[in-house]
PDB file of C-alpha atoms in Angstrom:
ATOM      1  CA  MET A 777     -10.607  -2.857 -15.632  1.00 67.00           C
ATOM      2  CA  SER A 778      -9.256  -0.130 -13.380  1.00 85.00           C
ATOM      3  CA  ARG A 779      -6.022   1.822 -13.341  1.00 87.00           C
ATOM      4  CA  THR A 780      -3.497   2.420 -10.594  1.00 92.00           C
ATOM      5  CA  VAL A 781      -1.431   5.616 -10.743  1.00 94.00           C
ATOM      6  CA  LEU A 782       2.176   4.820  -9.897  1.00 95.00           C
ATOM      7  CA  GLU A 783       3.541   8.365 -10.173  1.00 95.00           C
ATOM      8  CA  ARG A 784       2.608  11.918 -11.282  1.00 96.00           C
ATOM      9  CA  PHE A 785       4.871  14.326 -13.152  1.00 95.00           C
ATOM     10  CA  PRO A 786       4.139  18.011 -13.874  1.00 92.00           C
ATOM     11  CA  ALA A 787       3.679  18.764 -17.566  1.00 90.00           C
ATOM     12  CA  GLY A 788       5.964  21.808 -17.437  1.00 82.00           C
ATOM     13  CA  GLY A 789       9.282  19.955 -17.205  1.00 75.00           C
ATOM     14  CA  PRO A 790      12.512  21.207 -18.790  1.00 75.00           C
ATOM     15  CA  ARG A 791      12.627  21.129 -22.581  1.00 79.00           C
ATOM     16  CA  GLY A 792      13.836  17.761 -23.850  1.00 79.00           C
ATOM     17  CA  SER A 793      13.204  16.081 -20.479  1.00 82.00           C
ATOM     18  CA  TRP A 794      10.743  13.166 -20.349  1.00 90.00           C
ATOM     19  CA  PRO A 795      10.715  12.044 -16.691  1.00 93.00           C
ATOM     20  CA  ALA A 796       7.327  10.282 -16.936  1.00 95.00           C
ATOM     21  CA  GLU A 797       8.451   8.260 -19.971  1.00 94.00           C
ATOM     22  CA  GLU A 798      11.742   7.398 -18.261  1.00 94.00           C
ATOM     23  CA  PHE A 799       9.932   6.268 -15.103  1.00 96.00           C
ATOM     24  CA  ALA A 800       7.448   4.178 -17.116  1.00 96.00           C
ATOM     25  CA  GLY A 801      10.304   2.660 -19.129  1.00 96.00           C
ATOM     26  CA  ALA A 802      12.101   1.649 -15.934  1.00 96.00           C
ATOM     27  CA  ARG A 803       8.903  -0.015 -14.650  1.00 95.00           C
ATOM     28  CA  ARG A 804       8.494  -1.872 -17.962  1.00 95.00           C
ATOM     29  CA  ASP A 805      12.097  -3.083 -17.623  1.00 96.00           C
ATOM     30  CA  GLU A 806      11.007  -4.540 -14.244  1.00 95.00           C
ATOM     31  CA  GLY A 807       8.121  -6.340 -15.929  1.00 94.00           C
ATOM     32  CA  VAL A 808       5.368  -3.905 -14.911  1.00 94.00           C
ATOM     33  CA  PRO A 809       3.227  -2.903 -17.938  1.00 94.00           C
ATOM     34  CA  ALA A 810       3.300   0.831 -17.139  1.00 96.00           C
ATOM     35  CA  ARG A 811       2.275   3.538 -19.585  1.00 96.00           C
ATOM     36  CA  VAL A 812       2.021   7.317 -19.576  1.00 96.00           C
ATOM     37  CA  VAL A 813      -1.257   9.213 -19.900  1.00 96.00           C
ATOM     38  CA  MET A 814      -1.993  12.925 -19.748  1.00 95.00           C
ATOM     39  CA  ASP A 815      -4.349  14.262 -17.091  1.00 94.00           C
ATOM     40  CA  LEU A 816      -5.581  17.475 -18.703  1.00 94.00           C
ATOM     41  CA  GLU A 817      -7.451  18.599 -15.603  1.00 94.00           C
ATOM     42  CA  SER A 818      -4.319  18.664 -13.423  1.00 93.00           C
ATOM     43  CA  ASP A 819      -1.885  19.369 -16.310  1.00 94.00           C
ATOM     44  CA  ALA A 820       0.236  16.388 -15.349  1.00 95.00           C
ATOM     45  CA  PHE A 821       1.540  13.189 -16.875  1.00 96.00           C
ATOM     46  CA  LEU A 822       0.508  10.044 -15.001  1.00 96.00           C
ATOM     47  CA  VAL A 823       2.302   6.708 -15.089  1.00 97.00           C
ATOM     48  CA  VAL A 824      -0.441   4.106 -14.818  1.00 96.00           C
ATOM     49  CA  VAL A 825      -0.865   0.327 -14.714  1.00 95.00           C
ATOM     50  CA  GLU A 826      -4.077  -1.374 -15.808  1.00 85.00           C
ATOM     51  CA  GLN A 827      -5.510  -3.538 -13.023  1.00 78.00           C
ATOM     52  CA  ARG A 828      -7.425  -6.743 -13.592  1.00 67.00           C
ATOM     53  CA  PRO A 829     -10.413  -7.505 -11.389  1.00 62.00           C
ATOM     54  CA  PRO A 830      -9.305  -9.181  -8.103  1.00 63.00           C
ATOM     55  CA  GLU A 831     -10.835 -12.545  -9.097  1.00 60.00           C
ATOM     56  CA  ARG A 832      -8.535 -12.838 -12.125  1.00 53.00           C
ATOM     57  CA  ARG A 833      -5.450 -11.806 -10.149  1.00 51.00           C
ATOM     58  CA  LYS A 834      -6.169 -14.456  -7.522  1.00 50.00           C
ATOM     59  CA  ALA A 835      -6.731 -17.079 -10.204  1.00 47.00           C
ATOM     60  CA  GLU A 836      -3.372 -16.208 -11.751  1.00 48.00           C
ATOM     61  CA  GLY A 837      -1.740 -16.148  -8.319  1.00 49.00           C
ATOM     62  CA  ARG A 838       0.106 -12.859  -8.747  1.00 51.00           C
ATOM     63  CA  LEU A 839      -0.139  -9.083  -8.816  1.00 48.00           C
ATOM     64  CA  VAL A 840       1.447  -6.938 -11.504  1.00 50.00           C
ATOM     65  CA  GLY A 841       4.756  -5.780 -10.030  1.00 52.00           C
ATOM     66  CA  GLN A 842       5.808  -5.211  -6.441  1.00 53.00           C
ATOM     67  CA  ARG A 843       5.089  -1.466  -6.546  1.00 52.00           C
ATOM     68  CA  THR A 844       1.495  -2.142  -7.663  1.00 51.00           C
ATOM     69  CA  ALA A 845       1.063  -4.608  -4.792  1.00 53.00           C
ATOM     70  CA  GLU A 846       2.259  -1.984  -2.326  1.00 54.00           C
ATOM     71  CA  LEU A 847      -0.182   0.591  -3.714  1.00 52.00           C
ATOM     72  CA  ALA A 848      -3.051  -1.922  -3.567  1.00 52.00           C
ATOM     73  CA  ARG A 849      -2.496  -2.360   0.177  1.00 53.00           C
ATOM     74  CA  GLU A 850      -2.795   1.418   0.821  1.00 49.00           C
TER      75      GLU A 850
END
């Protein structure tokens, strides 16, 4: 299983601000199973979506969320 990064957020945001969590929450509200992980090397929070192998996606006849489909084409 691979991951697609939907967005990156710097770790040094204003105190009490959680932009990565808010972005991931909005994607989950759209039906995209997004979650936040920390990239220690770049000191950033990443909003990611787990990707199934292409064979399974074709068998199911769908991609996970429109944004993921757009990123897959790039």
